[in-house]
JSON list of C-alpha atoms in Angstrom, two decimals:
[
{"chain": "P", "resi": 21, "resn": "MET", "atom": "CA", "xyz": [67.84, 100.01, 87.92]},
{"chain": "P", "resi": 22, "resn": "GLY", "atom": "CA", "xyz": [65.51, 100.49, 90.76]},
{"chain": "P", "resi": 23, "resn": "ARG", "atom": "CA", "xyz": [64.93, 101.84, 94.16]},
{"chain": "P", "resi": 24, "resn": "GLY", "atom": "CA", "xyz": [68.08, 101.38, 96.28]},
{"chain": "P", "resi": 25, "resn": "THR", "atom": "CA", "xyz": [70.12, 99.70, 93.43]},
{"chain": "P", "resi": 26, "resn": "GLU", "atom": "CA", "xyz": [72.98, 101.03, 91.47]},
{"chain": "P", "resi": 27, "resn": "THR", "atom": "CA", "xyz": [74.57, 99.04, 88.56]},
{"chain": "P", "resi": 28, "resn": "SER", "atom": "CA", "xyz": [77.45, 99.86, 86.23]},
{"chain": "P", "resi": 29, "resn": "LEU", "atom": "CA", "xyz": [79.47, 98.26, 83.52]},
{"chain": "P", "resi": 30, "resn": "LEU", "atom": "CA", "xyz": [82.89, 99.69, 82.96]},
{"chain": "P", "resi": 31, "resn": "ALA", "atom": "CA", "xyz": [85.78, 99.18, 80.53]},
{"chain": "P", "resi": 32, "resn": "SER", "atom": "CA", "xyz": [88.97, 98.58, 82.35]},
{"chain": "P", "resi": 33, "resn": "ALA", "atom": "CA", "xyz": [92.66, 98.91, 81.54]},
{"chain": "P", "resi": 34, "resn": "ARG", "atom": "CA", "xyz": [95.58, 98.14, 83.84]},
{"chain": "P", "resi": 35, "resn": "ARG", "atom": "CA", "xyz": [99.37, 98.36, 83.69]},
{"chain": "P", "resi": 36, "resn": "ARG", "atom": "CA", "xyz": [101.88, 96.79, 86.06]},
{"chain": "P", "resi": 37, "resn": "TRP", "atom": "CA", "xyz": [105.38, 98.16, 86.57]},
{"chain": "P", "resi": 38, "resn": "THR", "atom": "CA", "xyz": [108.26, 96.29, 88.15]},
{"chain": "P", "resi": 39, "resn": "ALA", "atom": "CA", "xyz": [111.48, 98.11, 88.98]},
{"chain": "P", "resi": 40, "resn": "GLY", "atom": "CA", "xyz": [110.27, 101.16, 87.07]},
{"chain": "P", "resi": 41, "resn": "LYS", "atom": "CA", "xyz": [109.59, 99.16, 83.86]},
{"chain": "P", "resi": 42, "resn": "PRO", "atom": "CA", "xyz": [106.38, 98.03, 82.38]},
{"chain": "P", "resi": 43, "resn": "GLU", "atom": "CA", "xyz": [105.81, 94.31, 83.08]},
{"chain": "P", "resi": 44, "resn": "SER", "atom": "CA", "xyz": [102.23, 93.53, 81.89]},
{"chain": "P", "resi": 45, "resn": "HIS", "atom": "CA", "xyz": [99.02, 95.19, 80.74]},
{"chain": "P", "resi": 46, "resn": "SER", "atom": "CA", "xyz": [95.47, 94.12, 80.92]},
{"chain": "P", "resi": 47, "resn": "LEU", "atom": "CA", "xyz": [92.30, 95.12, 79.04]},
{"chain": "P", "resi": 48, "resn": "GLY", "atom": "CA", "xyz": [88.76, 94.03, 79.97]},
{"chain": "P", "resi": 49, "resn": "ALA", "atom": "CA", "xyz": [85.44, 94.93, 81.61]},
{"chain": "P", "resi": 50, "resn": "ARG", "atom": "CA", "xyz": [84.16, 95.29, 85.07]},
{"chain": "P", "resi": 51, "resn": "PHE", "atom": "CA", "xyz": [80.52, 94.87, 86.34]},
{"chain": "P", "resi": 52, "resn": "GLU", "atom": "CA", "xyz": [79.37, 96.31, 89.63]},
{"chain": "P", "resi": 53, "resn": "SER", "atom": "CA", "xyz": [76.05, 96.31, 91.39]},
{"chain": "P", "resi": 54, "resn": "GLU", "atom": "CA", "xyz": [75.00, 97.51, 94.76]},
{"chain": "P", "resi": 55, "resn": "HIS", "atom": "CA", "xyz": [71.66, 97.17, 96.61]},
{"chain": "P", "resi": 56, "resn": "ARG", "atom": "CA", "xyz": [70.71, 98.95, 99.81]},
{"chain": "P", "resi": 57, "resn": "PHE", "atom": "CA", "xyz": [68.29, 96.76, 101.79]},
{"chain": "P", "resi": 58, "resn": "SER", "atom": "CA", "xyz": [68.02, 99.26, 104.59]},
{"chain": "P", "resi": 59, "resn": "ARG", "atom": "CA", "xyz": [69.82, 102.23, 106.10]},
{"chain": "P", "resi": 60, "resn": "ARG", "atom": "CA", "xyz": [72.12, 99.80, 107.83]},
{"chain": "P", "resi": 61, "resn": "LEU", "atom": "CA", "xyz": [72.63, 96.95, 105.37]},
{"chain": "P", "resi": 62, "resn": "THR", "atom": "CA", "xyz": [74.14, 97.03, 101.92]},
{"chain": "P", "resi": 63, "resn": "ALA", "atom": "CA", "xyz": [75.19, 94.20, 99.60]},
{"chain": "P", "resi": 64, "resn": "SER", "atom": "CA", "xyz": [77.27, 94.46, 96.45]},
{"chain": "P", "resi": 65, "resn": "LEU", "atom": "CA", "xyz": [78.44, 92.17, 93.57]},
{"chain": "P", "resi": 66, "resn": "ARG", "atom": "CA", "xyz": [81.51, 92.69, 91.47]},
{"chain": "P", "resi": 67, "resn": "ALA", "atom": "CA", "xyz": [82.66, 90.71, 88.53]},
{"chain": "P", "resi": 68, "resn": "ALA", "atom": "CA", "xyz": [85.52, 91.35, 86.15]},
{"chain": "P", "resi": 69, "resn": "TRP", "atom": "CA", "xyz": [87.27, 89.85, 83.15]},
{"chain": "P", "resi": 70, "resn": "HIS", "atom": "CA", "xyz": [90.66, 90.91, 81.79]},
{"chain": "P", "resi": 71, "resn": "GLN", "atom": "CA", "xyz": [92.91, 89.69, 79.14]},
{"chain": "P", "resi": 72, "resn": "ARG", "atom": "CA", "xyz": [96.57, 90.06, 80.45]},
{"chain": "P", "resi": 73, "resn": "GLY", "atom": "CA", "xyz": [99.70, 90.32, 78.32]},
{"chain": "P", "resi": 74, "resn": "TYR", "atom": "CA", "xyz": [103.27, 90.28, 79.43]},
{"chain": "P", "resi": 75, "resn": "ARG", "atom": "CA", "xyz": [106.17, 92.04, 77.63]},
{"chain": "P", "resi": 76, "resn": "GLN", "atom": "CA", "xyz": [108.82, 89.41, 78.34]},
{"chain": "P", "resi": 77, "resn": "ASP", "atom": "CA", "xyz": [107.08, 86.12, 78.76]},
{"chain": "P", "resi": 78, "resn": "GLU", "atom": "CA", "xyz": [104.22, 85.31, 76.47]},
{"chain": "P", "resi": 79, "resn": "SER", "atom": "CA", "xyz": [103.56, 81.98, 78.23]},
{"chain": "P", "resi": 80, "resn": "LEU", "atom": "CA", "xyz": [101.99, 84.08, 81.07]},
{"chain": "P", "resi": 81, "resn": "ASP", "atom": "CA", "xyz": [99.47, 85.79, 78.69]},
{"chain": "P", "resi": 82, "resn": "GLY", "atom": "CA", "xyz": [95.85, 84.79, 79.28]},
{"chain": "P", "resi": 83, "resn": "PRO", "atom": "CA", "xyz": [92.47, 85.74, 80.79]},
{"chain": "P", "resi": 84, "resn": "GLN", "atom": "CA", "xyz": [91.65, 86.55, 84.38]},
{"chain": "P", "resi": 85, "resn": "VAL", "atom": "CA", "xyz": [88.19, 86.30, 85.97]},
{"chain": "P", "resi": 86, "resn": "THR", "atom": "CA", "xyz": [87.25, 87.49, 89.38]},
{"chain": "P", "resi": 87, "resn": "LEU", "atom": "CA", "xyz": [83.86, 87.40, 91.23]},
{"chain": "P", "resi": 88, "resn": "ALA", "atom": "CA", "xyz": [83.25, 89.03, 94.66]},
{"chain": "P", "resi": 89, "resn": "LEU", "atom": "CA", "xyz": [80.13, 89.30, 96.89]},
{"chain": "P", "resi": 90, "resn": "SER", "atom": "CA", "xyz": [80.19, 91.84, 99.79]},
{"chain": "P", "resi": 91, "resn": "ALA", "atom": "CA", "xyz": [77.91, 92.92, 102.64]},
{"chain": "P", "resi": 92, "resn": "ALA", "atom": "CA", "xyz": [78.31, 96.02, 104.84]},
{"chain": "P", "resi": 93, "resn": "TRP", "atom": "CA", "xyz": [76.51, 96.53, 108.11]},
{"chain": "P", "resi": 94, "resn": "LEU", "atom": "CA", "xyz": [76.33, 99.86, 109.97]},
{"chain": "P", "resi": 95, "resn": "LEU", "atom": "CA", "xyz": [76.53, 98.82, 113.56]},
{"chain": "P", "resi": 96, "resn": "THR", "atom": "CA", "xyz": [76.25, 102.33, 114.96]},
{"chain": "P", "resi": 97, "resn": "SER", "atom": "CA", "xyz": [76.40, 105.87, 113.43]},
{"chain": "P", "resi": 98, "resn": "THR", "atom": "CA", "xyz": [80.16, 105.70, 113.68]},
{"chain": "P", "resi": 99, "resn": "VAL", "atom": "CA", "xyz": [81.10, 101.98, 113.28]},
{"chain": "P", "resi": 100, "resn": "ARG", "atom": "CA", "xyz": [80.66, 99.87, 110.09]},
{"chain": "P", "resi": 101, "resn": "THR", "atom": "CA", "xyz": [81.71, 96.25, 109.43]},
{"chain": "P", "resi": 102, "resn": "ASP", "atom": "CA", "xyz": [81.96, 94.46, 106.10]},
{"chain": "P", "resi": 103, "resn": "LEU", "atom": "CA", "xyz": [82.49, 90.99, 104.85]},
{"chain": "P", "resi": 104, "resn": "THR", "atom": "CA", "xyz": [83.66, 89.93, 101.36]},
{"chain": "P", "resi": 105, "resn": "ILE", "atom": "CA", "xyz": [83.98, 86.56, 99.78]},
{"chain": "P", "resi": 106, "resn": "GLY", "atom": "CA", "xyz": [85.50, 85.99, 96.35]},
{"chain": "P", "resi": 107, "resn": "HIS", "atom": "CA", "xyz": [86.72, 83.69, 93.67]},
{"chain": "P", "resi": 108, "resn": "GLY", "atom": "CA", "xyz": [89.16, 84.26, 90.91]},
{"chain": "P", "resi": 109, "resn": "ARG", "atom": "CA", "xyz": [90.80, 82.26, 88.07]},
{"chain": "P", "resi": 110, "resn": "GLU", "atom": "CA", "xyz": [93.82, 82.85, 85.89]},
{"chain": "P", "resi": 111, "resn": "ARG", "atom": "CA", "xyz": [94.31, 80.78, 82.66]},
{"chain": "P", "resi": 112, "resn": "PRO", "atom": "CA", "xyz": [97.75, 81.67, 81.12]},
{"chain": "P", "resi": 113, "resn": "GLU", "atom": "CA", "xyz": [99.14, 79.74, 78.24]},
{"chain": "P", "resi": 114, "resn": "SER", "atom": "CA", "xyz": [101.51, 77.98, 80.60]},
{"chain": "P", "resi": 115, "resn": "VAL", "atom": "CA", "xyz": [99.58, 75.22, 82.36]},
{"chain": "P", "resi": 116, "resn": "LEU", "atom": "CA", "xyz": [102.04, 75.48, 85.30]},
{"chain": "P", "resi": 117, "resn": "TRP", "atom": "CA", "xyz": [100.81, 79.00, 86.20]},
{"chain": "P", "resi": 118, "resn": "ARG", "atom": "CA", "xyz": [97.06, 78.37, 85.85]},
{"chain": "P", "resi": 119, "resn": "ASN", "atom": "CA", "xyz": [95.35, 78.77, 89.20]},
{"chain": "P", "resi": 120, "resn": "ALA", "atom": "CA", "xyz": [92.08, 79.34, 91.16]},
{"chain": "P", "resi": 121, "resn": "THR", "atom": "CA", "xyz": [91.87, 81.55, 94.22]},
{"chain": "P", "resi": 122, "resn": "ARG", "atom": "CA", "xyz": [89.18, 81.70, 96.96]},
{"chain": "P", "resi": 123, "resn": "TRP", "atom": "CA", "xyz": [89.31, 84.52, 99.53]},
{"chain": "P", "resi": 124, "resn": "ALA", "atom": "CA", "xyz": [87.57, 86.11, 102.39]},
{"chain": "P", "resi": 125, "resn": "ARG", "atom": "CA", "xyz": [87.97, 89.53, 103.95]},
{"chain": "P", "resi": 126, "resn": "MET", "atom": "CA", "xyz": [86.48, 91.04, 107.08]},
{"chain": "P", "resi": 127, "resn": "GLY", "atom": "CA", "xyz": [86.89, 94.72, 107.85]},
{"chain": "P", "resi": 128, "resn": "LEU", "atom": "CA", "xyz": [85.83, 97.30, 110.48]},
{"chain": "P", "resi": 129, "resn": "SER", "atom": "CA", "xyz": [85.64, 101.06, 109.94]},
{"chain": "P", "resi": 130, "resn": "VAL", "atom": "CA", "xyz": [85.37, 103.62, 112.76]},
{"chain": "P", "resi": 131, "resn": "ALA", "atom": "CA", "xyz": [84.67, 107.34, 112.50]},
{"chain": "P", "resi": 132, "resn": "LEU", "atom": "CA", "xyz": [86.73, 109.06, 115.16]},
{"chain": "P", "resi": 133, "resn": "PRO", "atom": "CA", "xyz": [86.57, 112.55, 116.66]},
{"chain": "P", "resi": 134, "resn": "LEU", "atom": "CA", "xyz": [88.25, 115.52, 114.83]},
{"chain": "P", "resi": 135, "resn": "GLY", "atom": "CA", "xyz": [87.46, 114.10, 111.42]},
{"chain": "P", "resi": 136, "resn": "PHE", "atom": "CA", "xyz": [89.74, 110.93, 111.65]},
{"chain": "P", "resi": 137, "resn": "ALA", "atom": "CA", "xyz": [88.66, 107.65, 110.07]},
{"chain": "P", "resi": 138, "resn": "LEU", "atom": "CA", "xyz": [90.23, 104.29, 111.00]},
{"chain": "P", "resi": 139, "resn": "HIS", "atom": "CA", "xyz": [89.84, 101.07, 109.01]},
{"chain": "P", "resi": 140, "resn": "GLY", "atom": "CA", "xyz": [91.24, 97.58, 109.69]},
{"chain": "P", "resi": 141, "resn": "SER", "atom": "CA", "xyz": [90.80, 94.32, 107.82]},
{"chain": "P", "resi": 142, "resn": "THR", "atom": "CA", "xyz": [91.98, 90.80, 107.76]},
{"chain": "P", "resi": 143, "resn": "GLU", "atom": "CA", "xyz": [92.07, 88.79, 104.55]},
{"chain": "P", "resi": 144, "resn": "LEU", "atom": "CA", "xyz": [92.71, 85.11, 103.81]},
{"chain": "P", "resi": 145, "resn": "HIS", "atom": "CA", "xyz": [93.50, 83.67, 100.38]},
{"chain": "P", "resi": 146, "resn": "ARG", "atom": "CA", "xyz": [93.76, 80.05, 99.20]},
{"chain": "P", "resi": 147, "resn": "THR", "atom": "CA", "xyz": [95.34, 79.63, 95.70]},
{"chain": "P", "resi": 148, "resn": "ASP", "atom": "CA", "xyz": [95.72, 76.24, 94.02]},
{"chain": "P", "resi": 149, "resn": "PHE", "atom": "CA", "xyz": [97.87, 75.85, 90.93]},
{"chain": "P", "resi": 150, "resn": "LYS", "atom": "CA", "xyz": [97.69, 73.33, 88.16]},
{"chain": "P", "resi": 151, "resn": "GLY", "atom": "CA", "xyz": [100.54, 71.17, 86.79]},
{"chain": "P", "resi": 152, "resn": "ASP", "atom": "CA", "xyz": [103.56, 69.41, 88.38]},
{"chain": "P", "resi": 153, "resn": "TRP", "atom": "CA", "xyz": [105.67, 71.82, 90.41]},
{"chain": "P", "resi": 154, "resn": "PHE", "atom": "CA", "xyz": [108.45, 69.32, 90.95]},
{"chain": "P", "resi": 155, "resn": "PRO", "atom": "CA", "xyz": [111.21, 69.86, 92.13]},
{"chain": "P", "resi": 156, "resn": "PHE", "atom": "CA", "xyz": [109.69, 72.78, 94.18]},
{"chain": "P", "resi": 157, "resn": "THR", "atom": "CA", "xyz": [107.10, 70.40, 95.51]},
{"chain": "P", "resi": 158, "resn": "SER", "atom": "CA", "xyz": [107.16, 66.61, 96.17]},
{"chain": "P", "resi": 159, "resn": "ALA", "atom": "CA", "xyz": [106.89, 64.59, 92.95]},
{"chain": "P", "resi": 160, "resn": "GLY", "atom": "CA", "xyz": [103.53, 65.02, 91.18]},
{"chain": "P", "resi": 161, "resn": "ALA", "atom": "CA", "xyz": [102.16, 67.58, 93.62]},
{"chain": "P", "resi": 162, "resn": "SER", "atom": "CA", "xyz": [100.68, 70.90, 92.40]},
{"chain": "P", "resi": 163, "resn": "ARG", "atom": "CA", "xyz": [101.48, 74.15, 94.24]},
{"chain": "P", "resi": 164, "resn": "ALA", "atom": "CA", "xyz": [99.02, 75.37, 96.96]},
{"chain": "P", "resi": 165, "resn": "ASP", "atom": "CA", "xyz": [99.43, 78.76, 98.68]},
{"chain": "P", "resi": 166, "resn": "ARG", "atom": "CA", "xyz": [97.82, 80.22, 101.77]},
{"chain": "P", "resi": 167, "resn": "THR", "atom": "CA", "xyz": [98.06, 84.05, 102.14]},
{"chain": "P", "resi": 168, "resn": "ARG", "atom": "CA", "xyz": [97.12, 86.14, 105.18]},
{"chain": "P", "resi": 169, "resn": "ILE", "atom": "CA", "xyz": [96.91, 89.99, 104.93]},
{"chain": "P", "resi": 170, "resn": "LEU", "atom": "CA", "xyz": [96.34, 92.44, 107.75]},
{"chain": "P", "resi": 171, "resn": "ARG", "atom": "CA", "xyz": [95.72, 96.03, 106.81]},
{"chain": "P", "resi": 172, "resn": "VAL", "atom": "CA", "xyz": [95.14, 99.22, 108.86]},
{"chain": "P", "resi": 173, "resn": "SER", "atom": "CA", "xyz": [94.56, 102.66, 107.45]},
{"chain": "P", "resi": 174, "resn": "ILE", "atom": "CA", "xyz": [93.91, 106.06, 108.82]},
{"chain": "P", "resi": 175, "resn": "PHE", "atom": "CA", "xyz": [92.99, 109.44, 107.22]},
{"chain": "P", "resi": 176, "resn": "ASN", "atom": "CA", "xyz": [91.37, 112.64, 108.23]},
{"chain": "P", "resi": 177, "resn": "ARG", "atom": "CA", "xyz": [88.34, 113.81, 106.37]},
{"chain": "P", "resi": 178, "resn": "ALA", "atom": "CA", "xyz": [88.76, 117.31, 107.58]},
{"chain": "P", "resi": 179, "resn": "PHE", "atom": "CA", "xyz": [92.12, 117.81, 105.86]},
{"chain": "P", "resi": 180, "resn": "THR", "atom": "CA", "xyz": [92.15, 117.98, 102.07]},
{"chain": "P", "resi": 181, "resn": "LEU", "atom": "CA", "xyz": [94.58, 119.04, 99.39]},
{"chain": "P", "resi": 182, "resn": "ARG", "atom": "CA", "xyz": [92.79, 120.08, 96.23]},
{"chain": "P", "resi": 183, "resn": "GLY", "atom": "CA", "xyz": [89.89, 117.80, 97.27]},
{"chain": "P", "resi": 184, "resn": "PHE", "atom": "CA", "xyz": [92.06, 114.81, 98.29]},
{"chain": "P", "resi": 185, "resn": "SER", "atom": "CA", "xyz": [92.73, 113.57, 101.81]},
{"chain": "P", "resi": 186, "resn": "PRO", "atom": "CA", "xyz": [96.09, 111.73, 102.46]},
{"chain": "P", "resi": 187, "resn": "GLN", "atom": "CA", "xyz": [95.62, 108.25, 103.79]},
{"chain": "P", "resi": 188, "resn": "LEU", "atom": "CA", "xyz": [98.36, 106.18, 105.56]},
{"chain": "P", "resi": 189, "resn": "VAL", "atom": "CA", "xyz": [97.97, 102.39, 105.01]},
{"chain": "P", "resi": 190, "resn": "LEU", "atom": "CA", "xyz": [100.15, 99.80, 106.92]},
{"chain": "P", "resi": 191, "resn": "VAL", "atom": "CA", "xyz": [100.05, 96.16, 105.64]},
{"chain": "P", "resi": 192, "resn": "ASN", "atom": "CA", "xyz": [101.45, 92.94, 106.94]},
{"chain": "P", "resi": 193, "resn": "GLU", "atom": "CA", "xyz": [101.33, 90.02, 104.52]},
{"chain": "P", "resi": 194, "resn": "ALA", "atom": "CA", "xyz": [102.48, 86.41, 104.99]},
{"chain": "P", "resi": 195, "resn": "ARG", "atom": "CA", "xyz": [102.26, 83.44, 102.53]},
{"chain": "P", "resi": 196, "resn": "GLU", "atom": "CA", "xyz": [102.77, 79.82, 103.22]},
{"chain": "P", "resi": 197, "resn": "SER", "atom": "CA", "xyz": [103.26, 77.46, 100.26]},
{"chain": "P", "resi": 198, "resn": "ASN", "atom": "CA", "xyz": [104.11, 73.87, 99.64]},
{"chain": "P", "resi": 199, "resn": "ALA", "atom": "CA", "xyz": [106.50, 75.07, 96.98]},
{"chain": "P", "resi": 200, "resn": "GLN", "atom": "CA", "xyz": [110.04, 75.84, 98.00]},
{"chain": "P", "resi": 201, "resn": "LEU", "atom": "CA", "xyz": [111.10, 79.50, 97.74]},
{"chain": "P", "resi": 202, "resn": "ARG", "atom": "CA", "xyz": [107.46, 80.71, 97.55]},
{"chain": "P", "resi": 203, "resn": "ASP", "atom": "CA", "xyz": [106.91, 81.49, 101.28]},
{"chain": "P", "resi": 204, "resn": "TYR", "atom": "CA", "xyz": [107.38, 85.07, 102.34]},
{"chain": "P", "resi": 205, "resn": "ARG", "atom": "CA", "xyz": [106.54, 87.64, 105.07]},
{"chain": "P", "resi": 206, "resn": "ARG", "atom": "CA", "xyz": [106.55, 91.35, 104.36]},
{"chain": "P", "resi": 207, "resn": "ASN", "atom": "CA", "xyz": [105.54, 94.65, 105.73]},
{"chain": "P", "resi": 208, "resn": "ARG", "atom": "CA", "xyz": [104.78, 97.78, 103.67]},
{"chain": "P", "resi": 209, "resn": "ALA", "atom": "CA", "xyz": [103.56, 101.26, 104.11]},
{"chain": "P", "resi": 210, "resn": "GLU", "atom": "CA", "xyz": [101.44, 103.06, 101.52]},
{"chain": "P", "resi": 211, "resn": "LEU", "atom": "CA", "xyz": [100.53, 106.80, 101.17]},
{"chain": "P", "resi": 212, "resn": "ARG", "atom": "CA", "xyz": [97.29, 107.26, 99.26]},
{"chain": "P", "resi": 213, "resn": "PHE", "atom": "CA", "xyz": [95.19, 110.26, 98.32]},
{"chain": "P", "resi": 214, "resn": "VAL", "atom": "CA", "xyz": [91.43, 109.71, 98.79]},
{"chain": "P", "resi": 215, "resn": "ARG", "atom": "CA", "xyz": [88.87, 111.86, 96.90]},
{"chain": "P", "resi": 216, "resn": "GLN", "atom": "CA", "xyz": [86.26, 113.31, 99.11]},
{"chain": "P", "resi": 217, "resn": "PHE", "atom": "CA", "xyz": [82.64, 113.54, 97.72]}
]
């Protein structure tokens, strides 16, 4: 679009599996724009709209909209920090499951010797639901969740397998909710393969 600006509009399809079986699918579009203000500072805007459908429960079918604004700052030649704020809405047919989410994420990436790259981030979400969640909440109260996610990942740029580098990701996630049975704490590990360009 111009000097230092890249913009794209993409068709998007998603499918979610649970216990090895398809649970839902989504079709929609994604808009992305990035502008480089200087060698050190970059900002980006991402927006998406998807229509989601469930195989078993049609009351959960409905549109999802997300909007996120990010900024990345190169502190040194080997250290970069980033900040993202976002907003999302889900409008399924069931009023009870309609919700709005606000979130913020802060991350730090470090290029280490011998080709290693380390990234850490902390993320906070606040989700407010519509409808009366009684008896899971006090009478007349809607559900409200707060979620905290800590993520650490490491991979080695010098090691590739057919152009991909394996990346190990460790995640700690905790949710506090005013709705009974909706709190949780979990840890997980992911093995990803990152394409090097």
